C-alpha cells in the first residue's frame, strides 16, 4: 500500500503515520517541517499546501493508493480545494479528517450521518460563516463543511469523511485531558460539573488513526463516518480515573450547571469536556463501528496520557492549550461558595 499523509508530525497525523508504517506501508508525509519531527521511516516532503507550486511538485511524486488529510483543520475551504484538485489524479482515494461541527444540529440534537450538514461553498475563504449567539452553529463548522464539499467535488465517491467529536490521548495539543490530569494531581477538593453520571464519548487518537488507515486501505466504502466512542463513559468515571492514575488524594465537589453559570464558568474550556447541550455527546457511531472502528476504554487513554505527560510529554505549541482550564483562584472562590451553602 502506497499512501500520502498530509501533516504527519503531531497528534493525529503522527499517529496515522505510525499506524501505517506499522502495517508496512510505503508512506509519504507532506508538511511544512515546522511542527514536530517527521517519524522515522516516512518519506518526508516539505512544502506549503497553500502554494500551488508546492502541491504540483508533490503530485509529481505520486501516484498513491490513498491520501489521508490530517492537516486541514485551520484551512478555509478554498485551501482544502487547492490540495484536493492538485492531487485528484495522483491518488485513488481521499480520507478526510473533518468534525461533527459540520452538522447543523450539533450540539443540540442527536446526530447520525443522515443529519443535515451546514452549507458552505467549496471556494469560500476564511470569512465565510458565523457563530450563533449560543455558540451554535459555529463559523468553524461552516468552514469544515466547505472543506468536505471541496474534497467531494474533486474525488466524488472515492472520498471518505471522518467526523470525530473530541479526540484525546498522548500528544494532545488542545489540553483538555492534560488539564484534568494535572488538576487531579494537585489534589484537594476539585470543582466538577454535575451530574456525575453525564455521558461523554471522547475517542482515543490512536483509534481514530487506525480507523483512518483502515479506510484508506478499503476499496468499497465512501461517504461520512461519525467517529465517537460508542460505549463512552460518565464524567464521574472519567474524573475518578484521572485521580486513580495520578494517585491523588483529590475529591470531586460536584456543582450544578446553574451554580457554575452564576460564577461565569465557561463551558467546554474552563471545565474541559463539560457542555450542557443535549446533543454534544449524542453522536451515533454505528456506521463506523460496522466499518471496523474499535475504541479502547477511556481509562486506557487516561493512563497512557498521564504516562506521556510524566515522561515530559510536550505537545506542539498551540494557542488552544492556554484556553483550557479553570484558574485556581476562580476555582477556590466557587468551592468556598459551595462550602458555605452546605
GROMACS .gro file of C-alpha atoms in nm:
model
  342
    1UNK     CA    1   0.000   0.000   0.000
    2UNK     CA    2   0.137   0.339  -0.103
    3UNK     CA    3  -0.014   0.635   0.076
    4UNK     CA    4   0.033   1.007   0.132
    5UNK     CA    5  -0.037   1.177   0.466
    6UNK     CA    6  -0.095   1.549   0.466
    7UNK     CA    7   0.054   1.652   0.800
    8UNK     CA    8   0.204   1.363   0.993
    9UNK     CA    9   0.426   1.516   1.260
   10UNK     CA   10   0.198   1.567   1.561
   11UNK     CA   11  -0.101   1.419   1.742
   12UNK     CA   12  -0.346   1.260   1.495
   13UNK     CA   13  -0.119   1.298   1.193
   14UNK     CA   14   0.172   1.140   1.376
   15UNK     CA   15  -0.050   0.856   1.500
   16UNK     CA   16  -0.170   0.792   1.143
   17UNK     CA   17   0.189   0.774   1.018
   18UNK     CA   18   0.292   0.539   1.298
   19UNK     CA   19  -0.009   0.314   1.234
   20UNK     CA   20   0.053   0.296   0.859
   21UNK     CA   21   0.425   0.233   0.898
   22UNK     CA   22   0.345  -0.041   1.148
   23UNK     CA   23   0.148  -0.212   0.871
   24UNK     CA   24   0.446  -0.196   0.638
   25UNK     CA   25   0.310   0.075   0.410
   26UNK     CA   26   0.520   0.283   0.174
   27UNK     CA   27   0.440   0.622   0.323
   28UNK     CA   28   0.499   0.982   0.219
   29UNK     CA   29   0.433   1.271   0.456
   30UNK     CA   30   0.382   1.626   0.330
   31UNK     CA   31   0.416   1.912   0.578
   32UNK     CA   32   0.599   2.241   0.628
   33UNK     CA   33   0.862   2.091   0.857
   34UNK     CA   34   0.783   2.340   1.132
   35UNK     CA   35   0.573   2.150   1.386
   36UNK     CA   36   0.729   1.838   1.527
   37UNK     CA   37   0.969   1.592   1.371
   38UNK     CA   38   0.899   1.357   1.083
   39UNK     CA   39   0.851   1.000   1.201
   40UNK     CA   40   1.150   0.778   1.113
   41UNK     CA   41   1.069   0.556   0.819
   42UNK     CA   42   0.844   0.802   0.638
   43UNK     CA   43   0.943   0.967   0.311
   44UNK     CA   44   0.920   1.334   0.409
   45UNK     CA   45   0.836   1.602   0.156
   46UNK     CA   46   0.834   1.956   0.290
   47UNK     CA   47   0.621   2.228   0.141
   48UNK     CA   48   0.322   2.453   0.193
   49UNK     CA   49  -0.015   2.307   0.096
   50UNK     CA   50  -0.149   2.657   0.030
   51UNK     CA   51   0.106   2.703  -0.250
   52UNK     CA   52   0.012   2.560  -0.589
   53UNK     CA   53   0.374   2.512  -0.691
   54UNK     CA   54   0.447   2.301  -0.381
   55UNK     CA   55   0.137   2.090  -0.441
   56UNK     CA   56   0.226   2.034  -0.806
   57UNK     CA   57   0.575   1.927  -0.700
   58UNK     CA   58   0.418   1.686  -0.452
   59UNK     CA   59   0.170   1.545  -0.708
   60UNK     CA   60   0.459   1.462  -0.941
   61UNK     CA   61   0.586   1.214  -0.679
   62UNK     CA   62   0.266   1.008  -0.693
   63UNK     CA   63   0.066   0.810  -0.763
   64UNK     CA   64  -0.068   0.691  -0.428
   65UNK     CA   65  -0.338   0.445  -0.338
   66UNK     CA   66  -0.475   0.694  -0.087
   67UNK     CA   67  -0.433   1.036   0.069
   68UNK     CA   68  -0.510   1.083   0.438
   69UNK     CA   69  -0.561   1.451   0.518
   70UNK     CA   70  -0.495   1.532   0.885
   71UNK     CA   71  -0.381   1.892   0.841
   72UNK     CA   72  -0.680   2.091   0.713
   73UNK     CA   73  -0.836   2.194   1.046
   74UNK     CA   74  -0.725   2.555   1.016
   75UNK     CA   75  -0.766   2.592   0.641
   76UNK     CA   76  -1.059   2.764   0.469
   77UNK     CA   77  -1.247   2.560   0.209
   78UNK     CA   78  -1.053   2.709  -0.081
   79UNK     CA   79  -0.731   2.587   0.082
   80UNK     CA   80  -0.866   2.233   0.101
   81UNK     CA   81  -0.990   2.264  -0.256
   82UNK     CA   82  -0.646   2.363  -0.382
   83UNK     CA   83  -0.488   2.045  -0.247
   84UNK     CA   84  -0.775   1.815  -0.350
   85UNK     CA   85  -0.770   1.940  -0.709
   86UNK     CA   86  -0.392   1.922  -0.730
   87UNK     CA   87  -0.388   1.560  -0.610
   88UNK     CA   88  -0.706   1.414  -0.759
   89UNK     CA   89  -0.522   1.248  -1.047
   90UNK     CA   90  -0.234   1.137  -0.824
   91UNK     CA   91  -0.440   0.938  -0.572
   92UNK     CA   92  -0.712   0.675  -0.593
   93UNK     CA   93  -0.877   0.770  -0.266
   94UNK     CA   94  -0.900   1.057  -0.014
   95UNK     CA   95  -0.966   1.012   0.359
   96UNK     CA   96  -1.055   1.349   0.506
   97UNK     CA   97  -1.049   1.421   0.880
   98UNK     CA   98  -1.339   1.656   0.943
   99UNK     CA   99  -1.552   1.720   1.254
  100UNK     CA  100  -1.901   1.675   1.399
  101UNK     CA  101  -1.921   2.056   1.393
  102UNK     CA  102  -2.024   2.032   1.026
  103UNK     CA  103  -2.373   1.927   1.139
  104UNK     CA  104  -2.638   2.197   1.159
  105UNK     CA  105  -2.782   2.030   1.468
  106UNK     CA  106  -2.466   1.997   1.673
  107UNK     CA  107  -2.454   2.023   1.975
  108UNK     CA  108  -2.831   2.045   2.027
  109UNK     CA  109  -2.953   1.724   1.867
  110UNK     CA  110  -2.861   1.359   1.841
  111UNK     CA  111  -2.656   1.303   1.527
  112UNK     CA  112  -2.628   1.037   1.262
  113UNK     CA  113  -2.458   1.060   0.925
  114UNK     CA  114  -2.801   1.144   0.778
  115UNK     CA  115  -2.822   1.464   0.985
  116UNK     CA  116  -2.825   1.794   0.797
  117UNK     CA  117  -2.483   1.943   0.718
  118UNK     CA  118  -2.414   2.317   0.715
  119UNK     CA  119  -2.399   2.485   0.377
  120UNK     CA  120  -2.070   2.636   0.263
  121UNK     CA  121  -1.925   2.668  -0.089
  122UNK     CA  122  -1.602   2.491  -0.171
  123UNK     CA  123  -1.430   2.812  -0.277
  124UNK     CA  124  -1.514   3.008   0.040
  125UNK     CA  125  -1.242   3.198   0.218
  126UNK     CA  126  -1.189   3.224   0.593
  127UNK     CA  127  -1.459   3.492   0.629
  128UNK     CA  128  -1.750   3.262   0.542
  129UNK     CA  129  -1.995   3.155   0.812
  130UNK     CA  130  -2.090   3.277   1.157
  131UNK     CA  131  -2.117   3.160   1.515
  132UNK     CA  132  -2.463   3.165   1.672
  133UNK     CA  133  -2.547   3.354   1.988
  134UNK     CA  134  -2.550   3.033   2.192
  135UNK     CA  135  -2.233   2.906   2.030
  136UNK     CA  136  -2.407   2.704   1.761
  137UNK     CA  137  -2.365   2.672   1.472
  138UNK     CA  138  -2.001   2.777   1.457
  139UNK     CA  139  -1.801   2.953   1.192
  140UNK     CA  140  -1.557   2.664   1.228
  141UNK     CA  141  -1.837   2.422   1.138
  142UNK     CA  142  -1.926   2.614   0.823
  143UNK     CA  143  -1.561   2.622   0.719
  144UNK     CA  144  -1.518   2.247   0.770
  145UNK     CA  145  -1.839   2.175   0.578
  146UNK     CA  146  -1.697   2.375   0.287
  147UNK     CA  147  -1.377   2.172   0.310
  148UNK     CA  148  -1.574   1.849   0.282
  149UNK     CA  149  -1.752   1.984  -0.023
  150UNK     CA  150  -1.419   2.070  -0.185
  151UNK     CA  151  -1.298   1.712  -0.142
  152UNK     CA  152  -1.627   1.569  -0.262
  153UNK     CA  153  -1.611   1.778  -0.579
  154UNK     CA  154  -1.262   1.652  -0.657
  155UNK     CA  155  -1.292   1.285  -0.551
  156UNK     CA  156  -1.663   1.202  -0.560
  157UNK     CA  157  -1.732   0.850  -0.430
  158UNK     CA  158  -1.357   0.799  -0.382
  159UNK     CA  159  -1.376   1.023  -0.073
  160UNK     CA  160  -1.429   0.925   0.291
  161UNK     CA  161  -1.508   1.180   0.562
  162UNK     CA  162  -1.427   1.110   0.926
  163UNK     CA  163  -1.624   1.327   1.168
  164UNK     CA  164  -1.480   1.295   1.518
  165UNK     CA  165  -1.602   1.487   1.819
  166UNK     CA  166  -1.332   1.512   2.086
  167UNK     CA  167  -1.002   1.330   2.036
  168UNK     CA  168  -0.783   1.264   2.340
  169UNK     CA  169  -0.462   1.076   2.404
  170UNK     CA  170  -0.085   1.104   2.420
  171UNK     CA  171   0.042   1.407   2.230
  172UNK     CA  172  -0.279   1.608   2.271
  173UNK     CA  173  -0.219   1.973   2.182
  174UNK     CA  174  -0.557   2.116   2.288
  175UNK     CA  175  -0.500   2.046   2.657
  176UNK     CA  176  -0.835   1.904   2.769
  177UNK     CA  177  -0.727   1.575   2.924
  178UNK     CA  178  -0.385   1.709   3.033
  179UNK     CA  179  -0.560   1.984   3.230
  180UNK     CA  180  -0.781   1.737   3.416
  181UNK     CA  181  -0.485   1.511   3.486
  182UNK     CA  182  -0.272   1.796   3.619
  183UNK     CA  183  -0.565   1.922   3.825
  184UNK     CA  184  -0.620   1.576   3.971
  185UNK     CA  185  -0.251   1.554   4.054
  186UNK     CA  186  -0.272   1.874   4.261
  187UNK     CA  187  -0.530   1.705   4.482
  188UNK     CA  188  -0.768   1.861   4.730
  189UNK     CA  189  -1.130   1.947   4.653
  190UNK     CA  190  -1.183   1.958   4.276
  191UNK     CA  191  -1.468   2.153   4.120
  192UNK     CA  192  -1.660   1.914   3.895
  193UNK     CA  193  -1.963   1.972   3.669
  194UNK     CA  194  -2.272   1.784   3.785
  195UNK     CA  195  -2.429   1.544   3.722
  196UNK     CA  196  -2.157   1.286   3.777
  197UNK     CA  197  -2.339   1.042   3.550
  198UNK     CA  198  -2.330   1.274   3.248
  199UNK     CA  199  -2.238   1.062   2.944
  200UNK     CA  200  -1.929   1.157   2.743
  201UNK     CA  201  -1.776   0.986   2.440
  202UNK     CA  202  -1.426   1.114   2.358
  203UNK     CA  203  -1.220   0.883   2.139
  204UNK     CA  204  -0.851   0.789   2.159
  205UNK     CA  205  -0.625   0.941   1.894
  206UNK     CA  206  -0.474   0.600   1.818
  207UNK     CA  207  -0.817   0.452   1.750
  208UNK     CA  208  -0.904   0.736   1.513
  209UNK     CA  209  -0.571   0.682   1.338
  210UNK     CA  210  -0.631   0.309   1.298
  211UNK     CA  211  -0.976   0.371   1.153
  212UNK     CA  212  -0.838   0.633   0.913
  213UNK     CA  213  -0.576   0.388   0.789
  214UNK     CA  214  -0.842   0.117   0.757
  215UNK     CA  215  -1.049   0.346   0.541
  216UNK     CA  216  -0.751   0.439   0.327
  217UNK     CA  217  -0.695   0.070   0.258
  218UNK     CA  218  -1.061  -0.003   0.184
  219UNK     CA  219  -1.188  -0.005  -0.173
  220UNK     CA  220  -1.566  -0.009  -0.142
  221UNK     CA  221  -1.652   0.239   0.136
  222UNK     CA  222  -1.725   0.607   0.089
  223UNK     CA  223  -1.915   0.891   0.248
  224UNK     CA  224  -1.918   1.007   0.609
  225UNK     CA  225  -1.848   0.830   0.937
  226UNK     CA  226  -1.910   0.974   1.282
  227UNK     CA  227  -1.609   0.883   1.495
  228UNK     CA  228  -1.705   0.879   1.862
  229UNK     CA  229  -1.671   0.627   2.144
  230UNK     CA  230  -1.975   0.401   2.113
  231UNK     CA  231  -1.964   0.294   2.479
  232UNK     CA  232  -1.834   0.616   2.630
  233UNK     CA  233  -1.805   0.687   2.999
  234UNK     CA  234  -1.965   0.902   3.266
  235UNK     CA  235  -1.796   1.224   3.371
  236UNK     CA  236  -1.768   1.080   3.720
  237UNK     CA  237  -1.588   0.770   3.593
  238UNK     CA  238  -1.360   0.991   3.385
  239UNK     CA  239  -1.262   1.205   3.683
  240UNK     CA  240  -1.214   0.907   3.913
  241UNK     CA  241  -0.982   0.753   3.653
  242UNK     CA  242  -0.777   1.075   3.646
  243UNK     CA  243  -0.749   1.062   4.026
  244UNK     CA  244  -0.652   0.695   4.018
  245UNK     CA  245  -0.370   0.721   3.763
  246UNK     CA  246  -0.223   1.028   3.934
  247UNK     CA  247  -0.251   0.855   4.276
  248UNK     CA  248  -0.417   1.169   4.401
  249UNK     CA  249  -0.595   1.240   4.728
  250UNK     CA  250  -0.828   1.477   4.544
  251UNK     CA  251  -1.204   1.452   4.572
  252UNK     CA  252  -1.468   1.586   4.331
  253UNK     CA  253  -1.705   1.856   4.451
  254UNK     CA  254  -2.000   1.842   4.214
  255UNK     CA  255  -2.163   2.171   4.123
  256UNK     CA  256  -2.488   2.206   3.932
  257UNK     CA  257  -2.478   2.380   3.591
  258UNK     CA  258  -2.680   2.673   3.728
  259UNK     CA  259  -2.422   2.732   4.000
  260UNK     CA  260  -2.135   2.719   3.755
  261UNK     CA  261  -2.319   2.962   3.526
  262UNK     CA  262  -2.373   3.204   3.816
  263UNK     CA  263  -1.998   3.212   3.866
  264UNK     CA  264  -1.932   3.266   3.496
  265UNK     CA  265  -1.763   2.931   3.430
  266UNK     CA  266  -1.725   2.886   3.057
  267UNK     CA  267  -1.844   2.556   2.919
  268UNK     CA  268  -1.606   2.347   2.707
  269UNK     CA  269  -1.296   2.546   2.800
  270UNK     CA  270  -1.272   2.639   3.170
  271UNK     CA  271  -1.401   2.295   3.263
  272UNK     CA  272  -1.289   2.092   2.961
  273UNK     CA  273  -1.534   1.838   2.817
  274UNK     CA  274  -1.826   1.994   3.008
  275UNK     CA  275  -2.113   2.119   2.796
  276UNK     CA  276  -2.482   2.109   2.880
  277UNK     CA  277  -2.629   2.098   2.527
  278UNK     CA  278  -2.836   1.783   2.484
  279UNK     CA  279  -2.665   1.657   2.171
  280UNK     CA  280  -2.299   1.728   2.241
  281UNK     CA  281  -2.236   1.368   2.350
  282UNK     CA  282  -2.515   1.207   2.145
  283UNK     CA  283  -2.319   1.118   1.835
  284UNK     CA  284  -2.420   0.787   1.678
  285UNK     CA  285  -2.112   0.599   1.559
  286UNK     CA  286  -2.284   0.277   1.449
  287UNK     CA  287  -2.179   0.314   1.086
  288UNK     CA  288  -1.814   0.350   1.183
  289UNK     CA  289  -1.834   0.054   1.421
  290UNK     CA  290  -1.982  -0.159   1.142
  291UNK     CA  291  -1.689  -0.049   0.923
  292UNK     CA  292  -1.434  -0.154   1.185
  293UNK     CA  293  -1.394   0.130   1.437
  294UNK     CA  294  -1.267  -0.012   1.765
  295UNK     CA  295  -1.230   0.209   2.072
  296UNK     CA  296  -1.019   0.122   2.374
  297UNK     CA  297  -1.157   0.201   2.723
  298UNK     CA  298  -1.122   0.567   2.819
  299UNK     CA  299  -0.930   0.455   3.129
  300UNK     CA  300  -0.651   0.333   2.900
  301UNK     CA  301  -0.640   0.666   2.719
  302UNK     CA  302  -0.619   0.846   3.053
  303UNK     CA  303  -0.340   0.623   3.185
  304UNK     CA  304  -0.132   0.648   2.867
  305UNK     CA  305  -0.171   1.025   2.851
  306UNK     CA  306  -0.053   1.058   3.210
  307UNK     CA  307   0.246   0.837   3.133
  308UNK     CA  308   0.326   1.061   2.836
  309UNK     CA  309   0.299   1.376   3.049
  310UNK     CA  310   0.520   1.228   3.323
  311UNK     CA  311   0.780   1.143   3.061
  312UNK     CA  312   0.799   1.517   2.988
  313UNK     CA  313   0.546   1.491   2.710
  314UNK     CA  314   0.528   1.822   2.533
  315UNK     CA  315   0.272   1.886   2.260
  316UNK     CA  316   0.334   2.112   1.968
  317UNK     CA  317   0.281   2.472   2.080
  318UNK     CA  318  -0.076   2.570   2.007
  319UNK     CA  319  -0.285   2.865   2.132
  320UNK     CA  320  -0.578   2.638   2.225
  321UNK     CA  321  -0.376   2.491   2.513
  322UNK     CA  322  -0.391   2.821   2.701
  323UNK     CA  323  -0.768   2.845   2.650
  324UNK     CA  324  -0.845   2.537   2.860
  325UNK     CA  325  -0.868   2.512   3.234
  326UNK     CA  326  -1.008   2.696   3.533
  327UNK     CA  327  -0.780   2.939   3.717
  328UNK     CA  328  -0.702   2.815   4.070
  329UNK     CA  329  -0.824   3.141   4.224
  330UNK     CA  330  -1.160   3.120   4.050
  331UNK     CA  331  -1.199   2.755   4.145
  332UNK     CA  332  -1.121   2.836   4.509
  333UNK     CA  333  -1.383   3.110   4.513
  334UNK     CA  334  -1.651   2.877   4.379
  335UNK     CA  335  -1.555   2.595   4.614
  336UNK     CA  336  -1.575   2.837   4.907
  337UNK     CA  337  -1.920   2.947   4.798
  338UNK     CA  338  -2.034   2.585   4.770
  339UNK     CA  339  -1.897   2.505   5.115
  340UNK     CA  340  -2.085   2.797   5.270
  341UNK     CA  341  -2.410   2.665   5.121
  342UNK     CA  342  -2.372   2.314   5.262
   0.00000   0.00000   0.00000
